[in-house]
XYZ file of N, CA and C in Angstrom:
450
model
N 112.750 -38.171 -94.592
C 112.729 -37.417 -93.365
C 112.741 -38.370 -92.179
N 113.463 -38.016 -91.137
C 113.604 -38.866 -89.966
C 112.459 -38.637 -88.987
N 111.929 -39.731 -88.453
C 110.963 -39.648 -87.368
C 111.736 -39.596 -86.061
N 111.207 -38.879 -85.092
C 111.853 -38.775 -83.789
C 111.180 -39.719 -82.811
N 111.999 -40.469 -82.067
C 111.510 -41.367 -81.031
C 112.113 -40.929 -79.699
N 111.334 -41.093 -78.638
C 111.791 -40.718 -77.306
C 111.393 -41.799 -76.313
N 112.335 -42.148 -75.426
C 112.063 -43.075 -74.331
C 112.813 -42.602 -73.104
N 112.303 -43.008 -71.929
C 112.930 -42.615 -70.668
C 113.116 -43.819 -69.767
N 114.041 -43.659 -68.803
C 114.301 -44.697 -67.816
C 114.806 -44.023 -66.542
N 114.566 -44.646 -65.403
C 115.092 -44.178 -64.117
C 116.378 -44.939 -63.829
N 117.433 -44.220 -63.499
C 118.703 -44.835 -63.127
C 118.967 -44.483 -61.670
N 119.260 -45.495 -60.881
C 119.482 -45.285 -59.444
C 120.925 -44.868 -59.199
N 121.209 -43.623 -59.600
C 122.529 -43.026 -59.446
C 122.389 -41.530 -59.687
N 123.306 -40.739 -59.135
C 123.236 -39.291 -59.362
C 123.564 -38.924 -60.816
N 123.090 -37.767 -61.216
C 123.285 -37.271 -62.577
C 124.748 -37.302 -62.988
N 125.655 -36.909 -62.110
C 127.078 -36.846 -62.463
C 127.607 -38.220 -62.867
N 127.164 -39.280 -62.194
C 127.650 -40.622 -62.525
C 127.068 -41.087 -63.859
N 125.792 -40.780 -64.108
C 125.160 -41.144 -65.383
C 125.873 -40.415 -66.529
N 126.098 -39.119 -66.370
C 126.770 -38.330 -67.405
C 128.192 -38.843 -67.644
N 128.884 -39.242 -66.575
C 130.256 -39.749 -66.717
C 130.291 -41.004 -67.576
N 129.317 -41.888 -67.407
C 129.263 -43.109 -68.215
C 128.940 -42.764 -69.669
N 127.983 -41.872 -69.883
C 127.625 -41.475 -71.252
C 128.829 -40.859 -71.966
N 129.623 -40.069 -71.253
C 130.753 -39.352 -71.859
C 132.020 -40.205 -71.969
N 132.021 -41.388 -71.400
C 133.195 -42.268 -71.413
C 133.119 -43.190 -72.626
N 133.282 -42.616 -73.806
C 133.082 -43.341 -75.062
C 134.018 -44.537 -75.223
N 135.243 -44.416 -74.765
C 136.223 -45.493 -74.936
C 135.749 -46.807 -74.328
N 134.908 -46.736 -73.303
C 134.446 -47.948 -72.629
C 133.113 -48.486 -73.152
N 132.498 -47.835 -74.127
C 131.225 -48.321 -74.672
C 131.271 -49.787 -75.106
N 132.322 -50.243 -75.795
C 132.319 -51.652 -76.220
C 132.251 -52.651 -75.055
N 132.599 -52.212 -73.841
C 132.535 -53.090 -72.675
C 131.100 -53.352 -72.218
N 130.193 -52.423 -72.495
C 128.839 -52.576 -71.958
C 127.722 -52.396 -72.989
N 128.008 -51.830 -74.131
C 126.998 -51.649 -75.171
C 127.232 -52.723 -76.233
N 126.401 -53.741 -76.218
C 126.623 -54.952 -77.004
C 126.867 -54.714 -78.488
N 126.118 -53.810 -79.110
C 126.241 -53.629 -80.561
C 127.439 -52.768 -80.962
N 128.047 -52.074 -80.017
C 129.182 -51.200 -80.338
C 130.475 -52.011 -80.242
N 131.127 -52.140 -81.380
C 132.318 -52.979 -81.455
C 133.614 -52.190 -81.287
N 133.628 -50.929 -81.743
C 134.833 -50.121 -81.645
C 134.447 -48.653 -81.576
N 135.183 -47.896 -80.759
C 134.950 -46.459 -80.619
C 136.302 -45.757 -80.653
N 136.342 -44.651 -81.385
C 137.562 -43.862 -81.450
C 137.189 -42.390 -81.303
N 137.724 -41.735 -80.281
C 137.518 -40.296 -80.122
C 138.466 -39.604 -81.090
N 137.904 -38.880 -82.043
C 138.689 -38.222 -83.089
C 139.135 -36.817 -82.703
N 138.260 -36.111 -81.981
C 138.561 -34.735 -81.558
C 137.987 -34.517 -80.175
N 138.669 -33.657 -79.406
C 138.185 -33.281 -78.076
C 138.103 -31.763 -77.979
N 137.195 -31.298 -77.117
C 137.136 -29.882 -76.788
C 138.253 -29.581 -75.793
N 138.498 -28.313 -75.536
C 139.549 -27.914 -74.596
C 139.325 -28.491 -73.201
N 138.057 -28.718 -72.822
C 137.762 -29.251 -71.483
C 137.915 -30.772 -71.397
N 138.312 -31.405 -72.514
C 138.553 -32.842 -72.500
C 137.377 -33.695 -72.938
N 136.204 -33.094 -73.099
C 135.052 -33.856 -73.572
C 135.174 -34.120 -75.068
N 134.690 -35.258 -75.498
C 134.778 -35.653 -76.899
C 133.950 -34.719 -77.775
N 134.537 -34.274 -78.860
C 133.823 -33.440 -79.835
C 133.319 -34.312 -80.983
N 134.195 -35.183 -81.515
C 133.801 -36.102 -82.584
C 134.241 -37.514 -82.213
N 133.308 -38.449 -82.412
C 133.552 -39.838 -82.041
C 133.144 -40.740 -83.203
N 134.023 -41.660 -83.560
C 133.780 -42.639 -84.635
C 133.335 -43.952 -84.002
N 132.226 -44.498 -84.497
C 131.663 -45.747 -83.981
C 131.667 -46.819 -85.065
N 131.933 -48.054 -84.661
C 131.689 -49.226 -85.496
C 130.655 -50.043 -84.745
N 129.502 -50.297 -85.393
C 128.455 -51.066 -84.735
C 128.101 -52.299 -85.550
N 127.648 -53.299 -84.823
C 127.113 -54.512 -85.434
C 125.902 -54.907 -84.611
N 124.740 -54.469 -85.059
C 123.484 -54.746 -84.368
C 122.701 -55.808 -85.129
N 123.394 -56.779 -85.669
C 122.846 -57.884 -86.451
C 122.146 -57.392 -87.711
N 121.033 -56.683 -87.556
C 120.305 -56.180 -88.719
C 120.947 -54.926 -89.305
N 121.855 -54.320 -88.562
C 122.461 -53.068 -88.986
C 123.948 -53.077 -88.640
N 124.794 -53.056 -89.658
C 126.244 -52.965 -89.480
C 126.661 -51.646 -90.117
N 127.392 -50.830 -89.356
C 127.715 -49.505 -89.877
C 128.943 -48.936 -89.180
N 129.511 -47.917 -89.806
C 130.589 -47.110 -89.251
C 130.213 -45.666 -89.496
N 130.276 -44.840 -88.455
C 129.856 -43.445 -88.608
C 130.505 -42.579 -87.539
N 130.494 -41.256 -87.780
C 131.081 -40.293 -86.850
C 129.986 -39.344 -86.367
N 129.948 -39.160 -85.050
C 129.001 -38.238 -84.421
C 129.755 -37.060 -83.823
N 129.134 -35.884 -83.894
C 129.670 -34.691 -83.236
C 128.797 -34.384 -82.033
N 129.425 -34.155 -80.886
C 128.729 -33.983 -79.616
C 128.775 -32.546 -79.125
N 127.741 -32.183 -78.363
C 127.677 -30.906 -77.660
C 127.105 -31.189 -76.271
N 127.532 -30.403 -75.288
C 127.187 -30.676 -73.896
C 126.676 -29.416 -73.205
N 125.643 -29.575 -72.382
C 125.225 -28.482 -71.502
C 126.314 -28.318 -70.441
N 126.489 -27.113 -69.925
C 127.534 -26.860 -68.925
C 127.428 -27.796 -67.726
N 126.199 -28.122 -67.313
C 125.999 -28.991 -66.146
C 125.791 -30.456 -66.548
N 126.002 -30.775 -67.818
C 125.852 -32.123 -68.387
C 124.425 -32.673 -68.275
N 123.452 -31.783 -68.101
C 122.060 -32.237 -68.048
C 121.526 -32.561 -69.442
N 122.262 -32.157 -70.457
C 121.898 -32.489 -71.848
C 123.176 -32.785 -72.624
N 123.163 -33.924 -73.280
C 124.264 -34.333 -74.153
C 123.610 -34.644 -75.495
N 124.026 -33.923 -76.531
C 123.384 -34.101 -77.829
C 124.418 -34.355 -78.910
N 123.951 -34.906 -80.028
C 124.861 -35.253 -81.113
C 124.152 -35.211 -82.450
N 124.974 -35.190 -83.496
C 124.462 -35.320 -84.862
C 125.515 -36.033 -85.712
N 125.040 -36.667 -86.750
C 125.893 -37.372 -87.695
C 126.708 -36.360 -88.497
N 128.019 -36.549 -88.566
C 128.901 -35.610 -89.262
C 128.700 -35.689 -90.772
N 128.639 -36.905 -91.300
C 128.397 -37.094 -92.743
C 127.656 -38.410 -92.929
N 126.924 -38.548 -94.023
C 126.176 -39.789 -94.239
C 127.094 -41.018 -94.188
N 126.520 -42.123 -93.728
C 127.252 -43.384 -93.647
C 126.626 -44.376 -94.622
N 127.062 -45.603 -94.540
C 126.536 -46.649 -95.416
C 125.028 -46.837 -95.221
N 124.545 -46.685 -93.995
C 123.127 -46.954 -93.722
C 122.331 -45.742 -93.239
N 123.001 -44.615 -92.952
C 122.298 -43.453 -92.405
C 122.545 -42.198 -93.233
N 121.466 -41.487 -93.532
C 121.595 -40.173 -94.167
C 121.836 -39.103 -93.109
N 121.136 -39.271 -91.968
C 121.291 -38.322 -90.868
C 120.949 -39.008 -89.556
N 121.471 -38.441 -88.475
C 121.139 -38.901 -87.136
C 121.291 -37.720 -86.199
N 120.272 -37.499 -85.394
C 120.334 -36.491 -84.343
C 119.786 -37.136 -83.089
N 120.448 -36.876 -81.964
C 119.973 -37.481 -80.734
C 120.407 -36.688 -79.526
N 119.842 -37.096 -78.385
C 120.215 -36.440 -77.132
C 119.849 -37.324 -75.954
N 120.587 -37.091 -74.868
C 120.224 -37.589 -73.550
C 119.904 -36.360 -72.720
N 118.725 -36.333 -72.113
C 118.373 -35.288 -71.162
C 118.326 -35.934 -69.796
N 119.098 -35.383 -68.853
C 119.243 -35.957 -67.527
C 118.642 -35.020 -66.489
N 117.792 -35.576 -65.615
C 117.181 -34.798 -64.542
C 117.403 -35.559 -63.240
N 118.103 -34.915 -62.311
C 118.339 -35.557 -61.012
C 117.097 -35.398 -60.145
N 116.664 -36.502 -59.568
C 115.462 -36.524 -58.738
C 115.810 -36.341 -57.263
N 114.810 -35.983 -56.461
C 115.014 -35.731 -55.037
C 115.584 -36.950 -54.312
N 115.281 -38.162 -54.792
C 115.767 -39.377 -54.125
C 117.183 -39.769 -54.553
N 117.843 -38.931 -55.372
C 119.206 -39.208 -55.804
C 119.297 -40.002 -57.093
N 118.154 -40.443 -57.616
C 118.161 -41.138 -58.903
C 118.151 -40.101 -60.028
N 118.316 -40.577 -61.248
C 118.326 -39.681 -62.405
C 117.348 -40.196 -63.455
N 116.502 -39.316 -63.956
C 115.628 -39.644 -65.081
C 116.415 -39.350 -66.353
N 116.509 -40.356 -67.215
C 117.243 -40.224 -68.472
C 116.240 -40.323 -69.611
N 116.165 -39.282 -70.422
C 115.300 -39.288 -71.597
C 116.191 -39.297 -72.829
N 115.988 -40.319 -73.649
C 116.793 -40.547 -74.853
C 115.909 -40.205 -76.047
N 116.365 -39.285 -76.874
C 115.644 -38.881 -78.079
C 116.540 -39.174 -79.275
N 115.954 -39.786 -80.307
C 116.743 -40.182 -81.466
C 115.928 -40.002 -82.737
N 116.565 -39.406 -83.737
C 115.969 -39.278 -85.064
C 117.010 -39.746 -86.068
N 116.687 -40.803 -86.797
C 117.604 -41.365 -87.790
C 116.889 -41.425 -89.130
N 117.553 -40.923 -90.159
C 117.055 -41.044 -91.524
C 117.924 -42.095 -92.198
N 117.335 -43.257 -92.442
C 118.086 -44.371 -93.011
C 118.310 -44.197 -94.511
N 119.472 -44.650 -94.957
C 119.796 -44.626 -96.385
C 119.305 -45.897 -97.062
N 118.825 -46.838 -96.257
C 118.312 -48.106 -96.775
C 116.800 -48.132 -96.587
N 116.105 -48.755 -97.502
C 114.654 -48.824 -97.402
C 114.221 -49.776 -96.294
N 113.222 -49.352 -95.533
C 112.677 -50.193 -94.480
C 111.231 -49.776 -94.260
N 110.328 -50.741 -94.237
C 108.928 -50.436 -93.984
C 108.779 -49.730 -92.641
N 107.867 -48.765 -92.591
C 107.661 -47.983 -91.378
C 107.447 -48.826 -90.138
N 106.644 -49.891 -90.258
C 106.358 -50.749 -89.115
C 107.644 -51.402 -88.592
N 108.503 -51.876 -89.491
C 109.753 -52.514 -89.086
C 110.743 -51.488 -88.542
N 110.751 -50.300 -89.141
C 111.643 -49.243 -88.670
C 111.304 -48.844 -87.243
N 110.006 -48.669 -86.964
C 109.587 -48.297 -85.610
C 109.933 -49.388 -84.602
N 109.758 -50.643 -85.008
C 110.100 -51.754 -84.116
C 111.611 -51.778 -83.864
N 112.411 -51.542 -84.903
C 113.865 -51.513 -84.755
C 114.292 -50.342 -83.861
N 113.689 -49.162 -84.052
C 113.996 -48.001 -83.215
C 113.699 -48.295 -81.754
N 112.542 -48.893 -81.488
C 112.163 -49.218 -80.112
C 113.167 -50.184 -79.501
N 113.566 -51.202 -80.260
C 114.516 -52.182 -79.757
C 115.871 -51.519 -79.475
N 116.336 -50.675 -80.385
C 117.623 -49.985 -80.207
C 117.582 -49.095 -78.975
N 116.505 -48.327 -78.821
C 116.401 -47.417 -77.683
C 116.241 -48.178 -76.375
N 115.389 -49.212 -76.354
C 115.228 -50.040 -75.155
C 116.567 -50.601 -74.710
N 117.286 -51.173 -75.672
C 118.583 -51.791 -75.374
C 119.569 -50.748 -74.869
N 119.656 -49.616 -75.545
C 120.604 -48.567 -75.147
C 120.331 -48.094 -73.723
N 119.077 -47.840 -73.396
C 118.743 -47.361 -72.053
C 118.979 -48.425 -70.995
N 118.590 -49.655 -71.276
C 118.795 -50.732 -70.300
C 120.275 -51.008 -70.079
N 121.078 -50.974 -71.158
C 122.515 -51.188 -71.012
C 123.155 -50.035 -70.240
N 122.726 -48.800 -70.501
C 123.234 -47.648 -69.758
C 122.897 -47.791 -68.274
N 121.653 -48.108 -67.967
C 121.210 -48.277 -66.582
C 122.038 -49.356 -65.881
N 122.193 -50.510 -66.539
C 122.946 -51.622 -65.949
C 124.393 -51.196 -65.678
N 125.018 -50.507 -66.632
C 126.403 -50.074 -66.476
C 126.551 -49.084 -65.313
N 125.705 -48.057 -65.298
C 125.803 -47.036 -64.259
C 125.571 -47.651 -62.881
N 124.535 -48.468 -62.760
C 124.182 -49.027 -61.451
C 125.166 -50.098 -60.983
N 125.981 -50.630 -61.897
C 126.964 -51.637 -61.506
C 128.254 -51.009 -60.992
N 128.440 -49.717 -61.236
C 129.663 -49.032 -60.794
C 129.585 -48.702 -59.305
N 130.703 -48.769 -58.602
C 130.691 -48.400 -57.186
C 130.404 -46.905 -57.021
N 129.705 -46.574 -55.953
C 129.421 -45.160 -55.672
C 130.728 -44.442 -55.413
N 130.861 -43.264 -55.975
C 132.125 -42.514 -55.833
C 132.221 -41.836 -54.494
């Protein structure tokens, strides 16, 4: 069974810009260090990605997997799940919850539950989850804040 982890970060940009970066899968390899290749396999009628194939190399974890995405109408929630088990994962469910603040910044809450197909002691798994989530949020923040205001 997968444990759920949640972390949050403040991004100094409006919700629309944060959501645009999250939804721009083709550019992930430019700013997300462990993501080596991304391929959008299917899109919804509105152009948002429905299924996305990832190749990752996070040193301790090398994998290829496909995620299926769903989006709130206002993009305040972007969620996903693993389409089928991969070499290292039995299941994965996650989400970004975005809340625009009065000062124009956005609070991003990242929730992730992964059931690994490989054995890992709980203490090491929790440390790896924290590192993955910390890195993902910091890389997202850096990418969004480095883009020119639209």
